[in-house]
Amino acid sequence: MTKTPALSRRTILKASGLAVVASSLGRAEAIAQAGGRRVTVAMPVSPRVLEPVREVSNVLFRTAYNIFDTLITVDYRDGARLKPGLATAWRRTEPRVLELDLRDGVRFHNGDVLTAEDVAFTFGPERVADAKAPGHALSRPFLGTIERVEAIGQRQVRVVTRAPDPLIEQRLAGWAGQIVSKRAFLAAPAFEAWEKAPVGTGPFAVAEFKVDQHLLLKAHDAYWGGAPTVREVLFRVVPELASRLNALSTGEADIITELSPDHFRSVEAMSGCEIAGGPIQNIRVLAYDKHHPVLADVRIRQALGLAIDRKAIVDALYGGRTTVPPGHQNPTYGDLYMPDYPAPGFDPDKARALVKAAGYAGQPIPYRILPNYYTLQLQTAQILVEMWRNVGLSIDLQVRENVGAVVNPPEGRGIRDWSNTIFWNDPAGVLVRLFGPNGPTQRVYKEWSNAEFNEKAAVLASSLNTAERKAAFRRMLEIFDTEDPAGTVLHDLTMFYGKRKDVPWHPYPIEYMDFRAANMG
């Protein structure tokens, strides 16, 4: 077989489309600096709703963090340690029972004082626990181990899990653990109205939300953590990066998101502006639908992964500013992290052999993406298509305008872009939550399943023995990466921002954008 030359750096750079197309943004309603009236954030897309148990997306993570609080909080300014949030203390009284003491004097955006009834209701049947509840399906990967939450008087709650759960504290500190107002929820005319204007205890309340346009948050001066130092935060949808850069340059935006490294010099040349951010606790991946007639053959899925030169992508598009992890892992996993586990390999010759052995006859494999949800998403996809073509695979790249057309197209899935946020400092928070038997891969999208993977997932999610959990995790990685790929790891996701220097906001190593006073200078 004639060896096809590897893609050159020049080819990759050409595919990345680095030219900026001039564009403009309409004048913002107000231009204000931190400590004044408003901070404006320009971002490419908006969430569809603001209720955490109805959407799991990077853009909702970014915004909703300012609307809600959790019982236990993760302090990203102090090594992601668990600290008191709406609960001041907690203790395990039995293997399946966690009791928490609530903070006094916490007020919701509607003025109500937080009680144990609000907490019990948050996790109760009306919102998430019942199979017919509107938040049931999406909350299960996060909260599915919880059997019930009970109020013990006004200031204490008891959380009972179905089995001993080594991660229950982290679940309560993570996504879907946000506490809502019982009275406001029941007073909403319909759930559709509630999910566009939910009531939490966070530092900002929802003032106005228009999907695909903007989200305006107003300061909650009675916030238990201290009144915000800004009066409003405006998240504006500005799809094109060129327009976001223009908004930053003219002062119409104080912060812009999804900044790509090839535009760093543009920001550095702007008076009073700087770059912030970097790799975050999120792994950029591809997801495969093994029920697609071509992808049903494991050799094709293996070839897809082996064809990718991840280092070339990281170097060419990101200037080496992110890393390729050793499998689906992150150092935040602590004792369960395995730095000796091999990173995804690049072996185009082996990929070609697998394609030939599978009897592949050139059938197009659909690869659906959004144009700009992730930094350099389209450019990355174009490079991947060329790398796959280089080993004999024909890929039909389809750029869609909304996420529904990517994850649930009527004609069926093939390959899609995804990213996996690490909410908990534990691998169960990703591999089990997203790819396990109750995760969206198997339950919602129905793209992939593996019996042994699910058996090991049960061990990882419930065992209290570190060695046993680590062995189960390693076996899950082997299945995910090589034996029966559910997808493949690309690199650690980056989150770069351009910002005005006089806005004293600091990014976290996760998608959350925190505008609490403690993170504003």
Coordinates of C-alpha atoms in Angstrom, one line a residue:
M1 CA 0.0 0.0 0.0
T2 CA 1.3 3.4 -0.9
K3 CA 1.8 5.6 2.2
T4 CA -0.1 8.9 2.0
P5 CA 2.0 11.8 3.3
A6 CA 1.0 13.1 6.7
L7 CA -0.7 16.5 6.8
S8 CA 1.7 19.4 6.9
R9 CA 1.5 22.3 9.4
R10 CA 0.8 24.5 6.3
T11 CA -2.2 22.4 5.4
I12 CA -3.6 22.5 8.9
L13 CA -3.1 26.3 9.2
K14 CA -4.8 26.8 5.9
A15 CA -7.8 24.7 7.1
S16 CA -8.0 26.8 10.2
G17 CA -9.3 29.8 8.4
L18 CA -7.6 32.4 10.5
A19 CA -8.7 35.5 8.6
V20 CA -11.0 37.9 10.5
V21 CA -14.1 39.1 8.7
A22 CA -14.9 42.7 9.6
S23 CA -18.2 43.0 11.3
S24 CA -20.0 45.3 13.8
L25 CA -22.3 45.1 16.8
G26 CA -25.2 47.4 17.6
R27 CA -24.6 49.9 20.4
A28 CA -25.2 48.3 23.8
E29 CA -27.8 49.9 26.0
A30 CA -25.2 51.0 28.5
I31 CA -21.4 50.8 28.7
A32 CA -20.3 50.4 32.3
Q33 CA -17.3 49.2 34.3
A34 CA -17.0 47.0 37.3
G35 CA -18.1 48.9 40.4
G36 CA -20.5 50.9 38.3
R37 CA -23.7 49.9 36.5
R38 CA -23.2 47.0 34.2
V39 CA -20.7 44.4 32.9
T40 CA -21.5 43.2 29.4
V41 CA -20.3 39.7 28.2
A42 CA -20.4 39.0 24.5
M43 CA -20.7 35.2 23.8
P44 CA -21.6 33.2 20.6
V45 CA -24.8 31.5 21.7
S46 CA -27.3 31.5 24.5
P47 CA -28.9 28.8 26.6
R48 CA -32.4 27.7 25.7
V49 CA -33.6 27.8 29.3
L50 CA -32.2 28.8 32.7
E51 CA -33.4 25.8 34.7
P52 CA -30.4 23.6 35.5
V53 CA -32.3 20.3 35.4
R54 CA -33.6 21.1 31.9
E55 CA -30.3 21.9 30.1
V56 CA -26.8 20.7 30.4
S57 CA -24.6 23.1 28.3
N58 CA -21.5 25.2 28.5
V59 CA -23.5 28.4 28.0
L60 CA -25.9 27.6 30.8
F61 CA -23.0 26.7 33.1
R62 CA -21.6 30.1 32.3
T63 CA -24.7 32.1 33.2
A64 CA -26.7 30.1 35.7
Y65 CA -23.8 30.1 38.2
N66 CA -24.8 33.6 39.1
I67 CA -28.5 32.8 39.6
F68 CA -28.2 29.9 42.0
D69 CA -26.4 28.4 45.0
T70 CA -25.8 24.9 46.1
L71 CA -25.8 23.4 49.7
I72 CA -22.1 22.7 49.4
T73 CA -19.9 24.8 47.2
V74 CA -16.7 24.2 45.2
D75 CA -14.1 26.9 45.9
Y76 CA -12.3 27.3 42.6
R77 CA -10.1 30.0 44.1
D78 CA -8.8 27.4 46.6
G79 CA -8.0 24.3 44.7
A80 CA -11.6 23.2 44.1
R81 CA -12.1 22.3 47.8
L82 CA -15.6 21.7 49.1
K83 CA -16.8 24.4 51.4
P84 CA -20.0 25.6 53.1
G85 CA -22.6 27.0 50.8
L86 CA -26.3 27.2 51.7
A87 CA -25.4 24.6 54.3
T88 CA -22.9 25.5 57.0
A89 CA -22.1 22.0 58.1
W90 CA -22.7 18.4 57.0
R91 CA -22.0 14.9 58.4
R92 CA -22.6 11.3 57.4
T93 CA -24.7 9.7 60.1
E94 CA -25.1 6.4 58.4
P95 CA -23.6 4.9 55.2
R96 CA -26.6 6.0 53.2
V97 CA -27.4 9.2 55.1
L98 CA -26.0 12.7 55.0
E99 CA -27.4 15.5 57.2
L100 CA -26.9 19.2 56.6
D101 CA -27.4 22.3 58.7
L102 CA -28.8 25.3 56.7
R103 CA -27.4 28.8 56.8
D104 CA -29.6 31.3 58.6
G105 CA -31.0 34.4 56.9
V106 CA -30.6 33.3 53.2
R107 CA -33.1 35.0 51.0
F108 CA -34.3 34.1 47.6
H109 CA -34.7 36.7 44.8
N110 CA -38.4 37.0 45.7
G111 CA -37.5 37.9 49.3
D112 CA -38.5 34.5 50.9
V113 CA -36.2 33.1 53.5
L114 CA -34.6 29.7 52.6
T115 CA -36.0 26.8 54.6
A116 CA -35.5 23.1 54.7
E117 CA -38.8 22.7 52.8
D118 CA -37.3 24.6 49.8
V119 CA -34.4 22.1 49.8
A120 CA -36.6 19.1 50.1
F121 CA -38.8 20.4 47.3
T122 CA -35.8 21.1 45.0
F123 CA -35.0 17.4 45.0
G124 CA -38.7 16.3 45.2
P125 CA -41.2 14.7 42.8
E126 CA -42.6 17.9 41.4
R127 CA -39.3 19.0 39.9
V128 CA -37.0 16.0 39.5
A129 CA -37.7 12.8 41.5
D130 CA -40.9 11.6 39.8
A131 CA -40.4 9.9 36.4
K132 CA -42.8 12.3 34.9
A133 CA -41.2 15.4 36.5
P134 CA -39.9 17.9 33.9
G135 CA -36.4 17.7 35.2
H136 CA -36.2 14.0 35.8
A137 CA -34.4 12.8 32.7
L138 CA -31.5 15.3 32.7
S139 CA -31.1 15.2 36.5
R140 CA -30.6 11.4 36.8
P141 CA -26.9 11.3 35.9
F142 CA -26.3 13.9 38.6
L143 CA -28.9 13.0 41.3
G144 CA -30.0 9.5 40.5
T145 CA -28.3 8.0 43.6
I146 CA -30.6 10.0 45.9
E147 CA -33.6 8.2 47.2
R148 CA -35.1 11.1 49.0
V149 CA -34.4 14.4 50.7
E150 CA -36.3 15.2 53.9
A151 CA -36.8 18.4 56.0
I152 CA -35.8 18.0 59.6
G153 CA -37.5 21.1 61.1
Q154 CA -36.7 24.5 59.5
R155 CA -32.9 24.4 59.5
Q156 CA -31.8 20.8 58.8
V157 CA -32.2 18.4 55.9
R158 CA -31.5 14.7 55.5
V159 CA -30.3 13.2 52.2
V160 CA -30.8 9.5 51.9
T161 CA -29.1 7.7 49.0
R162 CA -30.1 4.3 47.5
A163 CA -26.8 2.8 48.4
P164 CA -23.6 4.2 50.0
D165 CA -22.5 7.0 47.6
P166 CA -18.8 8.1 47.9
L167 CA -19.7 11.2 45.9
I168 CA -22.9 12.5 47.5
E169 CA -21.2 15.7 48.9
Q170 CA -19.8 16.4 45.4
R171 CA -23.2 15.8 43.8
L172 CA -24.8 18.4 46.1
A173 CA -22.0 20.8 45.2
G174 CA -22.3 20.2 41.4
W175 CA -24.6 20.8 38.6
A176 CA -28.3 20.0 39.3
G177 CA -27.7 20.6 42.9
Q178 CA -28.9 24.2 42.7
I179 CA -31.6 25.1 45.2
V180 CA -34.8 26.8 44.0
S181 CA -37.7 28.5 45.7
K182 CA -40.7 26.2 46.4
R183 CA -43.2 29.1 46.5
A184 CA -41.9 30.7 43.3
F185 CA -41.9 27.3 41.5
L186 CA -45.5 26.5 42.4
A187 CA -46.7 30.1 41.6
A188 CA -45.3 29.9 38.1
P189 CA -48.2 29.7 35.5
A190 CA -46.4 26.8 33.8
F191 CA -43.1 25.1 33.8
E192 CA -42.2 26.7 30.5
A193 CA -42.5 30.1 32.2
W194 CA -40.5 29.0 35.2
E195 CA -37.6 27.6 33.3
K196 CA -37.1 31.0 31.6
A197 CA -37.2 33.0 34.9
P198 CA -36.3 30.7 37.8
V199 CA -35.9 32.0 41.3
G200 CA -32.7 31.1 43.3
T201 CA -30.6 32.5 46.0
G202 CA -27.6 33.6 43.9
P203 CA -26.0 37.0 43.7
F204 CA -28.1 37.9 40.6
A205 CA -31.8 37.6 39.7
V206 CA -33.2 37.2 36.2
A207 CA -34.4 40.5 34.8
E208 CA -34.9 39.7 31.2
F209 CA -34.2 36.6 29.0
K210 CA -34.6 36.5 25.3
V211 CA -33.3 33.3 23.7
D212 CA -30.6 33.9 21.1
Q213 CA -30.5 37.6 22.0
H214 CA -29.5 38.3 25.6
L215 CA -29.8 37.5 29.3
L216 CA -29.9 40.4 31.7
L217 CA -29.2 39.8 35.4
K218 CA -29.8 42.3 38.2
A219 CA -28.0 42.4 41.5
H220 CA -29.5 40.6 44.5
D221 CA -28.6 43.1 47.2
A222 CA -29.8 40.7 50.0
Y223 CA -27.3 38.0 48.8
W224 CA -26.0 36.1 51.9
G225 CA -22.5 36.2 50.5
G226 CA -22.4 40.0 50.2
A227 CA -24.1 42.4 47.7
P228 CA -22.6 42.3 44.2
T229 CA -20.2 45.1 43.3
V230 CA -21.9 45.5 39.9
R231 CA -25.6 46.3 39.4
E232 CA -26.2 44.3 36.3
V233 CA -24.6 41.6 34.1
L234 CA -25.7 41.5 30.5
F235 CA -24.9 38.4 28.5
R236 CA -25.3 39.3 24.8
V237 CA -25.3 36.8 21.9
V238 CA -22.8 37.9 19.3
P239 CA -22.2 34.8 17.1
E240 CA -19.1 36.0 15.1
L241 CA -15.8 36.3 16.8
A242 CA -14.9 39.3 14.6
S243 CA -18.0 41.1 16.0
R244 CA -17.1 40.2 19.6
L245 CA -13.6 41.6 19.1
N246 CA -15.0 44.8 17.6
A247 CA -17.3 45.1 20.6
L248 CA -14.4 44.7 23.0
S249 CA -12.4 47.3 21.1
T250 CA -15.2 49.9 21.1
G251 CA -16.1 49.3 24.7
E252 CA -19.5 47.8 23.9
A253 CA -18.4 44.6 25.7
D254 CA -16.3 44.3 28.8
I255 CA -15.6 40.6 28.3
I256 CA -15.7 38.4 25.2
T257 CA -15.8 34.6 25.3
E258 CA -14.5 31.8 23.0
L259 CA -11.4 33.8 22.0
S260 CA -9.0 31.8 19.9
P261 CA -5.2 32.0 20.2
D262 CA -4.8 33.4 16.7
H263 CA -6.6 36.5 17.8
F264 CA -4.6 37.1 21.0
R265 CA -2.5 39.8 19.3
S266 CA -5.7 41.7 18.3
V267 CA -6.7 41.9 22.0
E268 CA -3.2 42.7 23.2
A269 CA -3.1 45.6 20.7
M270 CA -6.3 47.1 22.2
S271 CA -5.8 49.8 24.7
G272 CA -6.8 48.7 28.2
C273 CA -7.6 45.1 27.3
E274 CA -6.0 41.8 28.2
I275 CA -6.3 38.0 27.7
A276 CA -7.5 35.7 30.4
G277 CA -8.3 32.0 30.8
G278 CA -6.8 28.8 29.5
P279 CA -7.5 25.0 29.6
I280 CA -10.4 24.1 31.9
Q281 CA -11.7 21.0 33.6
N282 CA -13.4 19.8 30.5
I283 CA -12.3 17.3 27.9
R284 CA -13.1 18.0 24.2
V285 CA -14.3 14.7 22.6
L286 CA -16.0 13.2 19.6
A287 CA -19.0 11.0 20.1
Y288 CA -19.8 8.1 17.8
D289 CA -23.2 6.5 17.2
K290 CA -22.3 2.8 17.0
H291 CA -25.8 2.1 15.6
H292 CA -24.8 3.9 12.3
P293 CA -24.3 1.1 9.7
V294 CA -20.7 2.1 9.1
L295 CA -19.8 2.9 12.7
A296 CA -21.3 -0.4 13.9
D297 CA -18.0 -2.0 12.9
V298 CA -15.6 -1.3 15.8
R299 CA -12.6 -1.2 13.4
I300 CA -14.0 1.9 11.8
R301 CA -14.4 3.6 15.2
Q302 CA -10.9 2.5 16.1
A303 CA -9.5 3.9 12.8
L304 CA -11.2 7.2 13.4
G305 CA -9.3 7.7 16.6
L306 CA -5.9 6.4 15.3
A307 CA -6.1 8.8 12.3
I308 CA -6.1 11.9 14.4
D309 CA -2.8 13.8 15.1
R310 CA -3.9 15.5 18.2
K311 CA -0.6 17.2 18.8
A312 CA -0.7 18.8 15.4
I313 CA -4.1 20.2 16.1
V314 CA -3.0 21.5 19.5
D315 CA 0.1 23.1 18.1
A316 CA -1.4 24.6 15.0
L317 CA -4.7 25.9 16.3
Y318 CA -3.9 26.5 20.0
G319 CA -0.2 27.3 19.8
G320 CA 0.5 24.5 22.3
R321 CA -1.7 26.3 24.9
T322 CA -3.6 23.1 25.8
T323 CA -2.8 19.4 26.3
V324 CA -3.8 16.0 25.2
P325 CA -4.7 14.1 28.4
P326 CA -3.8 10.5 29.1
G327 CA -7.2 9.1 28.1
H328 CA -10.4 10.4 29.4
Q329 CA -8.8 11.8 32.6
N330 CA -8.0 14.9 34.6
P331 CA -5.5 15.4 37.5
T332 CA -8.4 16.6 39.7
Y333 CA -9.2 12.9 40.1
G334 CA -6.5 12.7 42.8
D335 CA -5.7 9.2 43.9
L336 CA -7.7 7.8 40.9
Y337 CA -5.7 9.7 38.3
M338 CA -3.4 7.5 36.3
P339 CA -0.6 9.5 34.6
D340 CA 0.9 6.3 33.2
Y341 CA -2.2 5.5 31.2
P342 CA -1.4 6.1 27.5
A343 CA -2.7 9.2 25.6
P344 CA -4.7 8.4 22.5
G345 CA -2.3 7.2 19.8
F346 CA -1.7 8.5 16.3
D347 CA -1.0 5.7 13.8
P348 CA -2.4 6.4 10.3
D349 CA -0.9 3.1 8.9
K350 CA -2.8 1.0 11.5
A351 CA -5.9 3.1 10.8
R352 CA -5.7 2.4 7.0
A353 CA -5.3 -1.3 7.8
L354 CA -8.4 -1.3 10.0
V355 CA -10.4 0.5 7.3
K356 CA -9.3 -2.1 4.7
A357 CA -10.0 -5.0 7.1
A358 CA -13.5 -3.7 7.7
G359 CA -14.3 -3.9 4.0
Y360 CA -15.2 -0.2 4.0
A361 CA -16.4 0.8 0.5
G362 CA -16.4 4.6 0.8
Q363 CA -19.8 5.1 2.3
P364 CA -20.1 8.7 3.6
I365 CA -20.1 9.0 7.4
P366 CA -22.0 12.1 8.6
Y367 CA -20.2 14.4 11.0
R368 CA -22.5 17.1 12.3
I369 CA -21.3 20.2 14.2
L370 CA -22.3 23.7 15.2
P371 CA -20.2 26.4 13.6
N372 CA -18.9 28.2 16.7
Y373 CA -20.1 26.6 19.9
Y374 CA -16.5 25.6 20.8
T375 CA -13.4 27.7 20.2
L376 CA -12.1 26.9 16.7
Q377 CA -14.8 24.3 16.2
L378 CA -15.2 24.6 12.5
Q379 CA -11.5 24.7 11.9
T380 CA -10.9 21.7 14.0
A381 CA -13.6 19.8 12.1
Q382 CA -12.1 20.6 8.8
I383 CA -8.7 19.3 9.9
L384 CA -10.3 16.1 11.2
V385 CA -12.0 15.5 7.9
E386 CA -8.7 15.8 6.1
M387 CA -7.0 13.4 8.6
W388 CA -9.8 10.9 8.1
R389 CA -9.6 11.2 4.3
N390 CA -5.9 10.5 4.6
V391 CA -6.6 7.0 5.9
G392 CA -9.4 6.3 3.4
L393 CA -12.5 7.4 5.2
S394 CA -15.2 9.6 3.5
I395 CA -16.7 12.1 5.9
D396 CA -19.8 14.2 5.2
L397 CA -19.2 17.4 7.3
Q398 CA -22.5 19.1 8.0
V399 CA -22.7 22.4 9.8
R400 CA -26.0 22.8 11.6
E401 CA -27.5 25.9 13.2
N402 CA -28.9 24.4 16.5
V403 CA -27.9 21.7 18.8
G404 CA -31.1 19.7 18.2
A405 CA -30.1 19.2 14.6
V406 CA -26.7 17.8 15.8
V407 CA -27.8 15.5 18.6
N408 CA -31.2 14.4 17.3
P409 CA -31.3 14.7 13.5
P410 CA -34.2 12.8 11.8
E411 CA -31.8 11.0 9.4
G412 CA -29.8 9.5 12.3
R413 CA -26.4 10.3 13.9
G414 CA -22.9 9.5 13.0
I415 CA -20.1 11.5 14.5
R416 CA -20.7 14.6 16.6
D417 CA -18.7 17.1 18.7
W418 CA -19.0 17.1 22.4
S419 CA -17.2 18.3 25.6
N420 CA -17.3 16.6 29.0
T421 CA -17.2 18.9 32.0
I422 CA -15.6 17.7 35.2
F423 CA -17.9 18.8 37.9
W424 CA -16.7 16.4 40.5
N425 CA -13.1 15.6 41.4
D426 CA -13.7 12.0 40.5
P427 CA -13.9 10.0 37.2
A428 CA -17.5 8.9 38.0
G429 CA -18.5 12.5 37.4
V430 CA -17.7 12.1 33.7
L431 CA -17.4 8.5 32.5
V432 CA -20.3 7.2 34.6
R433 CA -22.4 10.4 34.4
L434 CA -22.2 10.8 30.7
F435 CA -21.4 7.4 29.3
G436 CA -22.8 5.1 32.0
P437 CA -26.1 3.2 32.0
N438 CA -28.1 6.3 33.3
G439 CA -26.1 8.9 31.3
P440 CA -27.3 10.7 28.1
T441 CA -25.1 8.6 25.8
Q442 CA -27.2 5.5 26.7
R443 CA -30.5 6.9 28.0
V444 CA -31.1 10.0 25.9
Y445 CA -29.1 9.7 22.6
K446 CA -29.0 5.9 22.7
E447 CA -25.7 6.0 20.7
W448 CA -23.6 3.4 22.5
S449 CA -23.6 0.9 25.3
N450 CA -21.3 -1.8 26.6
A451 CA -22.2 -4.4 29.2
E452 CA -18.8 -4.7 30.8
F453 CA -18.4 -0.9 30.9
N454 CA -21.7 -0.7 32.8
E455 CA -20.6 -3.3 35.3
K456 CA -17.5 -1.4 36.0
A457 CA -19.4 1.8 36.2
A458 CA -21.5 0.4 39.0
V459 CA -18.3 -0.3 40.9
L460 CA -16.8 3.1 40.3
A461 CA -20.1 4.8 41.4
S462 CA -20.7 2.9 44.6
S463 CA -17.5 1.3 46.0
L464 CA -15.8 2.9 48.9
N465 CA -12.6 1.0 48.2
T466 CA -10.1 3.2 46.3
A467 CA -8.1 0.3 44.8
E468 CA -11.3 -1.4 43.6
R469 CA -12.5 1.9 42.1
K470 CA -9.2 2.5 40.4
A471 CA -9.2 -0.9 38.7
A472 CA -12.7 -0.4 37.5
F473 CA -11.8 3.0 36.1
R474 CA -8.8 1.7 34.2
R475 CA -10.9 -1.0 32.6
M476 CA -13.6 1.5 31.6
L477 CA -10.9 3.6 30.0
E478 CA -9.6 0.6 28.0
I479 CA -13.1 -0.1 26.7
F480 CA -13.9 3.6 25.9
D481 CA -10.6 4.3 24.2
T482 CA -9.8 1.1 22.3
E483 CA -12.0 -2.0 22.6
D484 CA -15.4 -0.5 21.9
P485 CA -15.0 3.2 21.4
A486 CA -17.9 5.4 22.4
G487 CA -15.9 8.3 21.0
T488 CA -12.4 9.7 21.3
V489 CA -10.6 12.3 23.3
L490 CA -9.2 15.3 21.4
H491 CA -7.7 17.6 24.0
D492 CA -8.5 19.6 27.1
L493 CA -11.0 22.2 26.2
T494 CA -9.8 25.8 26.4
M495 CA -11.8 28.8 27.5
F496 CA -10.0 32.0 26.6
Y497 CA -11.5 35.5 27.2
G498 CA -10.7 39.0 26.0
K499 CA -11.5 41.5 28.8
R500 CA -11.0 45.1 29.8
K501 CA -8.3 45.4 32.4
D502 CA -10.5 47.6 34.6
V503 CA -13.0 44.8 35.0
P504 CA -11.5 42.8 38.0
W505 CA -13.1 39.5 37.1
H506 CA -11.1 36.3 37.2
P507 CA -11.9 33.1 35.2
Y508 CA -12.2 29.7 36.9
P509 CA -10.8 26.4 35.6
I510 CA -14.3 25.5 34.5
E511 CA -17.1 27.1 32.4
Y512 CA -18.6 29.1 35.3
M513 CA -18.4 32.8 35.1
D514 CA -18.6 34.1 38.6
F515 CA -19.6 37.7 39.2
R516 CA -19.9 37.4 43.0
A517 CA -18.2 40.2 44.9
A518 CA -15.4 37.8 46.1
N519 CA -14.4 37.2 42.4
M520 CA -14.6 40.8 41.3
G521 CA -11.4 42.3 42.7

